[in-house]
Tab-separated table of C-alpha atoms in Angstrom:
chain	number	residue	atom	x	y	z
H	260	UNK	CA	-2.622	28.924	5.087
H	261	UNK	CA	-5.604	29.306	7.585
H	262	UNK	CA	-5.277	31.740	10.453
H	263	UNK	CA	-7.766	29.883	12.529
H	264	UNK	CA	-9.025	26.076	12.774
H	265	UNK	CA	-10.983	24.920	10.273
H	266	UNK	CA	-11.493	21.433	11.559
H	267	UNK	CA	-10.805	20.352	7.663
H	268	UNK	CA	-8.435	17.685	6.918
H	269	UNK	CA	-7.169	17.276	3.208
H	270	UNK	CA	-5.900	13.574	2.023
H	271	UNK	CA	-4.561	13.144	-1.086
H	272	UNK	CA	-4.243	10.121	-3.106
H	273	UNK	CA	-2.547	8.667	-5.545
H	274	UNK	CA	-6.139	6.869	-7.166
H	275	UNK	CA	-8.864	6.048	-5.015
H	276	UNK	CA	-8.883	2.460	-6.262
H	277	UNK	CA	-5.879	1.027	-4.697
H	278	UNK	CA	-6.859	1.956	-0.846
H	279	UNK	CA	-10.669	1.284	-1.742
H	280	UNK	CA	-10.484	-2.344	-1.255
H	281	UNK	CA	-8.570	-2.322	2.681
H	282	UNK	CA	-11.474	0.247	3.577
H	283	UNK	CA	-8.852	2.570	5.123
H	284	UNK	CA	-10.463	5.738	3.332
H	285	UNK	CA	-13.424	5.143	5.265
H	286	UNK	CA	-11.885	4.496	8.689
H	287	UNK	CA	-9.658	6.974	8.008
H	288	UNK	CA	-12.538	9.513	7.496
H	289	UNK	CA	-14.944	8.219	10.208
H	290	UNK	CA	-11.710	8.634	12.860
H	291	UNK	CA	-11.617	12.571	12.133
H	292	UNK	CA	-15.339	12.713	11.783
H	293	UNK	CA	-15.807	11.191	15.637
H	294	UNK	CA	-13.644	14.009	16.532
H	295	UNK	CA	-15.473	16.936	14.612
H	296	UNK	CA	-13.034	16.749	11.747
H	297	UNK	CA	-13.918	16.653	7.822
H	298	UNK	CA	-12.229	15.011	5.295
H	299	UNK	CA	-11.275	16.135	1.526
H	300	UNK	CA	-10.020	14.021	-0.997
H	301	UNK	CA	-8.294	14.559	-4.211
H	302	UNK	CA	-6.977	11.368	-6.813
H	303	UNK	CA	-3.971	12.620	-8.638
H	304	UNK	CA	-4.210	9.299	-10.707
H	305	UNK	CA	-0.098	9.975	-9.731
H	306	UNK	CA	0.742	12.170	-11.866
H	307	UNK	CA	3.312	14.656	-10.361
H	308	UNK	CA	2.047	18.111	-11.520
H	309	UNK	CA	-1.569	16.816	-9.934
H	310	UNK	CA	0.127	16.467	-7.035
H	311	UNK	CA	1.627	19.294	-6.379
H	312	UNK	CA	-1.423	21.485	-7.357
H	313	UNK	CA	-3.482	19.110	-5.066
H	314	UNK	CA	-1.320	19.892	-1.945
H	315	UNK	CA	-1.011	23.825	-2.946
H	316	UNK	CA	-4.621	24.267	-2.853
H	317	UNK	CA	-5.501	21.980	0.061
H	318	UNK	CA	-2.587	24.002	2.213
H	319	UNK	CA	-4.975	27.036	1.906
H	320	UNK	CA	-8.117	25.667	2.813
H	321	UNK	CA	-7.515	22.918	5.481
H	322	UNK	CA	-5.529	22.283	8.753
H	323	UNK	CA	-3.755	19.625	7.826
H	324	UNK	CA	-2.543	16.925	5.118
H	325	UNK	CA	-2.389	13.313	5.391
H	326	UNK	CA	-0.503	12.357	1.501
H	327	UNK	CA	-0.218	9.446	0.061
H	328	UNK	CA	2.397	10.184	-2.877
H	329	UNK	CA	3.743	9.767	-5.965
H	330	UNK	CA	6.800	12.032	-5.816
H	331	UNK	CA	10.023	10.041	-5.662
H	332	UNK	CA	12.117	12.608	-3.778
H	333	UNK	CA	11.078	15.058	-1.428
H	334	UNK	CA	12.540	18.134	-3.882
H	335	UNK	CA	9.827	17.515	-6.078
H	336	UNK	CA	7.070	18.747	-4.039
H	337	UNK	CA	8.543	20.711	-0.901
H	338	UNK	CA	8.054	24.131	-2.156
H	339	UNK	CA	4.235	23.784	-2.337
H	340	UNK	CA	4.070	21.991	1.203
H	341	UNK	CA	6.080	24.292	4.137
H	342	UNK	CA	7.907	23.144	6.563
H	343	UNK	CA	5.690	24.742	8.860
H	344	UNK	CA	2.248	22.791	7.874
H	345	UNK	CA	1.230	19.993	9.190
H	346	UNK	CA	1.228	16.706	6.553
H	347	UNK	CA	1.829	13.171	7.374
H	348	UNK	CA	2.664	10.775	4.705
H	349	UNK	CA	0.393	7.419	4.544
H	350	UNK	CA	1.851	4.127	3.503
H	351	UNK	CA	4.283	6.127	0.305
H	352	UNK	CA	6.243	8.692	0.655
H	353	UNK	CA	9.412	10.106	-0.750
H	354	UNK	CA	12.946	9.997	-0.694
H	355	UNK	CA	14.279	12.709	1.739
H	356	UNK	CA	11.191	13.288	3.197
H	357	UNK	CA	10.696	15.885	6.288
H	358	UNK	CA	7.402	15.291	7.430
H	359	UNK	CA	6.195	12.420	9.690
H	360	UNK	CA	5.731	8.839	8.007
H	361	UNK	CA	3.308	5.858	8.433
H	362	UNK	CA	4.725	2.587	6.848
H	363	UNK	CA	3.900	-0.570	6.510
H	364	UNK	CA	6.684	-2.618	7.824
H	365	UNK	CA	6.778	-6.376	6.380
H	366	UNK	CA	9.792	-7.494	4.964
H	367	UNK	CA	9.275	-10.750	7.540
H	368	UNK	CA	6.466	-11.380	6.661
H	369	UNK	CA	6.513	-11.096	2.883
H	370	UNK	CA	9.669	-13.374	3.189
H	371	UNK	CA	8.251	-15.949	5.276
H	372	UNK	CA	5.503	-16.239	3.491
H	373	UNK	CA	8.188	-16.777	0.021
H	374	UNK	CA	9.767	-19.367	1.930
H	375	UNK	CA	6.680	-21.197	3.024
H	376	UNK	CA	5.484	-21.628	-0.984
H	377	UNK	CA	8.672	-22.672	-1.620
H	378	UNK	CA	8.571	-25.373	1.297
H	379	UNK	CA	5.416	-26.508	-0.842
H	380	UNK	CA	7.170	-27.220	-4.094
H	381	UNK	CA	6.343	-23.515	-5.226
H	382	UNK	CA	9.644	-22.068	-6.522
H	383	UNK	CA	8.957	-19.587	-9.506
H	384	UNK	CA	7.215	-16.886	-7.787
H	385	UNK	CA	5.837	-13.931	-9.613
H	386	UNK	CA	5.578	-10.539	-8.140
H	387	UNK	CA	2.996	-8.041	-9.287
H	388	UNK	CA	3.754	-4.547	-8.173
H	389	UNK	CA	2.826	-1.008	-8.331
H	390	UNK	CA	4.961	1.833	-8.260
H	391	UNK	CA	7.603	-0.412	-7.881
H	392	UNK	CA	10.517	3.232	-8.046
H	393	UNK	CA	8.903	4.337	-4.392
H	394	UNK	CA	10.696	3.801	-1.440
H	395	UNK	CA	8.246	1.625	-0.132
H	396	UNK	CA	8.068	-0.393	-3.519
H	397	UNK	CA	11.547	-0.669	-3.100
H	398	UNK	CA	11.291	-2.212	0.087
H	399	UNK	CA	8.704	-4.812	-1.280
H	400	UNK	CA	11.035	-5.924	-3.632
H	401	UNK	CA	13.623	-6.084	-1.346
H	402	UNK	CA	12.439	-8.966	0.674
H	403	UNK	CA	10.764	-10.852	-2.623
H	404	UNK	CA	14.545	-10.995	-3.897
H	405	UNK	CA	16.570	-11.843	-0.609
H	406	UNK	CA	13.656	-14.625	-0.041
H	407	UNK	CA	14.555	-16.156	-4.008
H	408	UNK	CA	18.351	-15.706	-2.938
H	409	UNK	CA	17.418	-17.659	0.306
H	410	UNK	CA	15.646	-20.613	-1.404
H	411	UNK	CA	18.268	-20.518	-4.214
H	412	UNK	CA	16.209	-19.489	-6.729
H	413	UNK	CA	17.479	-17.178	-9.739
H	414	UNK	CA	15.369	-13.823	-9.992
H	415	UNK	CA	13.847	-13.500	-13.675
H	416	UNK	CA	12.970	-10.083	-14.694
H	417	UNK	CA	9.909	-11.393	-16.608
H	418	UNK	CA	8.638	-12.554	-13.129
H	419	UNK	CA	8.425	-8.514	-11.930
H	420	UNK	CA	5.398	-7.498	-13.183
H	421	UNK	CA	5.210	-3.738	-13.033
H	422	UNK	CA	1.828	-1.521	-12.992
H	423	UNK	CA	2.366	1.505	-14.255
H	424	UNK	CA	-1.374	2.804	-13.982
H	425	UNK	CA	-3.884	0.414	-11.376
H	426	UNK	CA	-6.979	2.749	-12.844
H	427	UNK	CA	-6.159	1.123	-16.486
H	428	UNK	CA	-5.071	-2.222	-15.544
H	429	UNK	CA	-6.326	-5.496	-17.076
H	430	UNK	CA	-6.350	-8.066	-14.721
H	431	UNK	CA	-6.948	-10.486	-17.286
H	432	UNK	CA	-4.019	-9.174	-19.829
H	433	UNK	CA	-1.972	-9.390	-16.349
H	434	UNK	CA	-2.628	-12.885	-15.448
H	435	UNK	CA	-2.136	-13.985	-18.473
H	436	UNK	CA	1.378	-12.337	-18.351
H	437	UNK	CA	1.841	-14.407	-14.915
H	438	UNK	CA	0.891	-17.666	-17.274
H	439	UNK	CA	3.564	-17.074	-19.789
H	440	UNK	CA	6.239	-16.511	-17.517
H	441	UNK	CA	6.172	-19.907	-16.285
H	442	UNK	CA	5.056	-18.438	-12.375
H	443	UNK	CA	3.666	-21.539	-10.072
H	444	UNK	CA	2.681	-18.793	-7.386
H	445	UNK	CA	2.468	-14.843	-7.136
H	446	UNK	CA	3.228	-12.459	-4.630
H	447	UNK	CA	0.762	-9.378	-5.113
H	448	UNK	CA	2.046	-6.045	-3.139
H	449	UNK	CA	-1.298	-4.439	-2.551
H	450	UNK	CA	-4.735	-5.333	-1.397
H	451	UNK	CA	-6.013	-3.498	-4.814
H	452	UNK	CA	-3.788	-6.095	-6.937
H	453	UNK	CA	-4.888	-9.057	-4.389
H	454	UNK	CA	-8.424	-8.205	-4.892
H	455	UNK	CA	-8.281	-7.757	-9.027
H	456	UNK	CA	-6.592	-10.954	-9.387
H	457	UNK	CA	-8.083	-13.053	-6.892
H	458	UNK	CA	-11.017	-13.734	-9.902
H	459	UNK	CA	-8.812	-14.339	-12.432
H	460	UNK	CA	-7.172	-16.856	-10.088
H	461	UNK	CA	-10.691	-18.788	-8.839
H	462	UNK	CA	-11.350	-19.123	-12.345
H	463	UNK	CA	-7.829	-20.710	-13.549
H	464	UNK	CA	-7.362	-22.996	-10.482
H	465	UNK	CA	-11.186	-24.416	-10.674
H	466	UNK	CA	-10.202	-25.933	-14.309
H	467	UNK	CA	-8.799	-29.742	-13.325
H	468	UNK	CA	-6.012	-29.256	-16.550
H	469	UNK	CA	-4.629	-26.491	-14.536
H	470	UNK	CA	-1.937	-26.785	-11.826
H	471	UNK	CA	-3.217	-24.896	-9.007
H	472	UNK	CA	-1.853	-21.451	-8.820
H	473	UNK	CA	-1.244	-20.186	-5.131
H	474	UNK	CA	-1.200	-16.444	-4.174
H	475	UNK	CA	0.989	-14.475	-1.402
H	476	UNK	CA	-1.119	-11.326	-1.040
H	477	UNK	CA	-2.294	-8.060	1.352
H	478	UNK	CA	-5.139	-7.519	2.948
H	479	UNK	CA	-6.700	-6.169	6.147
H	480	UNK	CA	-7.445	-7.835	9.548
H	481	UNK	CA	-10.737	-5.531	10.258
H	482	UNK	CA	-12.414	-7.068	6.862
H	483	UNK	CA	-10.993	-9.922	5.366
H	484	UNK	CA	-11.163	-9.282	1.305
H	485	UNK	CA	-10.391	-13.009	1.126
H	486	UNK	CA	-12.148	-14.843	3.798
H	487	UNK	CA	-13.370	-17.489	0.939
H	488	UNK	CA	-10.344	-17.850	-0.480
H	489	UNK	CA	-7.452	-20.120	0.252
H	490	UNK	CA	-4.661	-17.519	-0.388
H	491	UNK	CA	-2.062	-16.510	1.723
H	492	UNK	CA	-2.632	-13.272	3.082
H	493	UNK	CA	-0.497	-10.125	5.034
H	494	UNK	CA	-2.898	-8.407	6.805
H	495	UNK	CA	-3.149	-5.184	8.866
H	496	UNK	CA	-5.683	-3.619	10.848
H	497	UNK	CA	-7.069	-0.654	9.364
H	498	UNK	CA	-8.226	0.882	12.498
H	499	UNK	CA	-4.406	1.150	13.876
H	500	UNK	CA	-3.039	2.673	10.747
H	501	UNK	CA	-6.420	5.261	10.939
H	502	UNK	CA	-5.820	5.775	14.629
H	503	UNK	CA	-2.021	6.761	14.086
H	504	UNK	CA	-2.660	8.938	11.116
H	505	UNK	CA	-5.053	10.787	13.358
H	506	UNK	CA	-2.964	11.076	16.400
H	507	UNK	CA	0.187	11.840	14.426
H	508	UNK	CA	-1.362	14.598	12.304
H	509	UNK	CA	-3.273	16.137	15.488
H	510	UNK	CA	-0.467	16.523	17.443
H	511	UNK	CA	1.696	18.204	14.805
H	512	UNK	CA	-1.234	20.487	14.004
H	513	UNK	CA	-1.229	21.402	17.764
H	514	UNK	CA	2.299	21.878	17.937
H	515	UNK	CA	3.765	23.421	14.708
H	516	UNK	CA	6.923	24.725	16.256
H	517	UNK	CA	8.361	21.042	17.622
H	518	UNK	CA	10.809	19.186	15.168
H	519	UNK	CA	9.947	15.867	16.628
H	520	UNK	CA	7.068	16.013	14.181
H	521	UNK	CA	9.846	15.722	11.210
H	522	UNK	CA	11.739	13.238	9.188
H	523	UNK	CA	9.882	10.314	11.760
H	524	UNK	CA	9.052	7.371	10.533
H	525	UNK	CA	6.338	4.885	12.267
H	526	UNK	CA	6.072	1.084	10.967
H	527	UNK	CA	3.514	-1.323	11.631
H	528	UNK	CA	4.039	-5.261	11.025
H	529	UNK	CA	1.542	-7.297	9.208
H	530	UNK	CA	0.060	-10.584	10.447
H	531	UNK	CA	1.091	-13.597	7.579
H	532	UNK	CA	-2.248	-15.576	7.295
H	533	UNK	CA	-0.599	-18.922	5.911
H	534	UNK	CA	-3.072	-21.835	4.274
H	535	UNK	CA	-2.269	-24.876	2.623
H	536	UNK	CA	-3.360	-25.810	-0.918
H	537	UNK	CA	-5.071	-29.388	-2.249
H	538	UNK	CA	-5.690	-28.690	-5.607
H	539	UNK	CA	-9.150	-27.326	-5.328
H	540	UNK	CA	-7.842	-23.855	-3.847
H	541	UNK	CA	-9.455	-24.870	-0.596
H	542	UNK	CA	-8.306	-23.972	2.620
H	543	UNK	CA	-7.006	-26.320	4.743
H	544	UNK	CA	-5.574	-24.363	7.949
């Protein structure tokens, strides 16, 4: 580890394609960058092993971490990070963890927003989901299934849809998938997925011999990914989860010795952008 400041900041990701569409790489980076900060990023495309060499070399050469990762328990990577350096984990982390946590926190929203399409007629609801094992996957599913419980609907496996890689994905193998399992609407757990489908899903609900397909998906309030598009969207602002990455990681790099930097977890709540649907996959507010 550094003796002295180096004003670096290392951020390492799971692929760069599933936080490139919310834009919170760049905010992220131009927040540490107003302050005199640098920022260096690694992809670990999440494989484990990547991961762990990732944070071992970026402990040496910067003054902090902010990680979003692939590990499933904390065992699996604490002997590369200490105790002692400052790391926040971004939007995954896992089990066990003892370092400070930003989370998105929407199980209302993602269940109001199940309960809505299923006010409009829209029962069989697909849900396409990466890294579905994660704590934070696990938390997505968990309010997709208590919503089907709510509205009495059974849970079929074949409506999980599980990516395994989001750098290899098809999004037209995938929506096909969502066509053979009989889905009338899809929940999609990630701006990445929201974006990659939303095409696939102009193209099928602009064909008249199609029942219109509606979609429950993530974006982010600073840039709308879907402003011309009649989908349902939970949004966050970018800027707050930027700002409270910086703060958080800034204040444990300034104070090393405090415990109140560990095992604390900070959520922030989406806004549920709801539309109606006539057929045409216009939006009529």
């Amino acid at each position: 580890m550094q003796d002295k400041e180096t004003y670096r900041i290392g951020i390492v990701l799971t692929n760069f394609m599933s936080y490139t569409p919310s834009g919170i790489l760049e905010e992220i980076s131009k927040v540490f960058r107003e302050q005199g900060h640098i920022t260096l990023y690694t992809e670990t495309n999440g494989n484990l092993e990547d991961e762990r060499k990732a944070i071992s070399y970026l402990v040496e050469e910067t003054d902090g971490l902010i990680i979003m990762s692939c590990a499933k328990d904390y065992s699996e990577i604490e002997d590369v990070l200490p105790d002692s350096f400052p790391a926040v984990f971004l939007l995954s982390y896992p089990r066990n963890c003892r370092k400070s946590v930003i989370i998105e926190n929407d199980y209302s929203a993602i269940y109001q927003g199940i309960l809505s399409l299923s006010n409009q007629n829209f029962r069989k609801i697909a849900c396409v989901i990466e890294n579905p094992d994660t704590l934070v996957g696990q938390s997505y599913l968990k309010a997709y299934e208590d919503a089907l419980n709510a509205i009495g609907q059974p849970l079929g496996k074949n409506m999980i849809i599980e990516i395994d890689d989001f750098t290899s994905m098809n999004p037209t193998k995938i929506f096909s998938q969502i066509i053979a399992s009989g889905a009338e609407a899809v929940f999609c757990t990630s701006s990445a997925l929201t974006v990659s489908l939303s095409d696939c899903l102009i193209y099928y609900n602009h064909n008249i011999n199609n029942k219109p397909i509606p979609l429950l998906g993530y974006g982010v309030s600073d840039v709308s990914i879907a402003s011309f598009l009649s989908i349902d969207l939970i949004s966050h602002s970018v800027a707050e989860f930027a700002n409270l990455a910086f703060q958080t990681l800034i204040y444990c790099i300034r104070h090393p010795n405090e415990t109140v930097q560990k095992e604390r977890v900070l959520q922030l709540k989406g806004t549920l952008q709801m539309h109606k649907y006539n057929g045409l996959n216009i939006a009529e507010d």
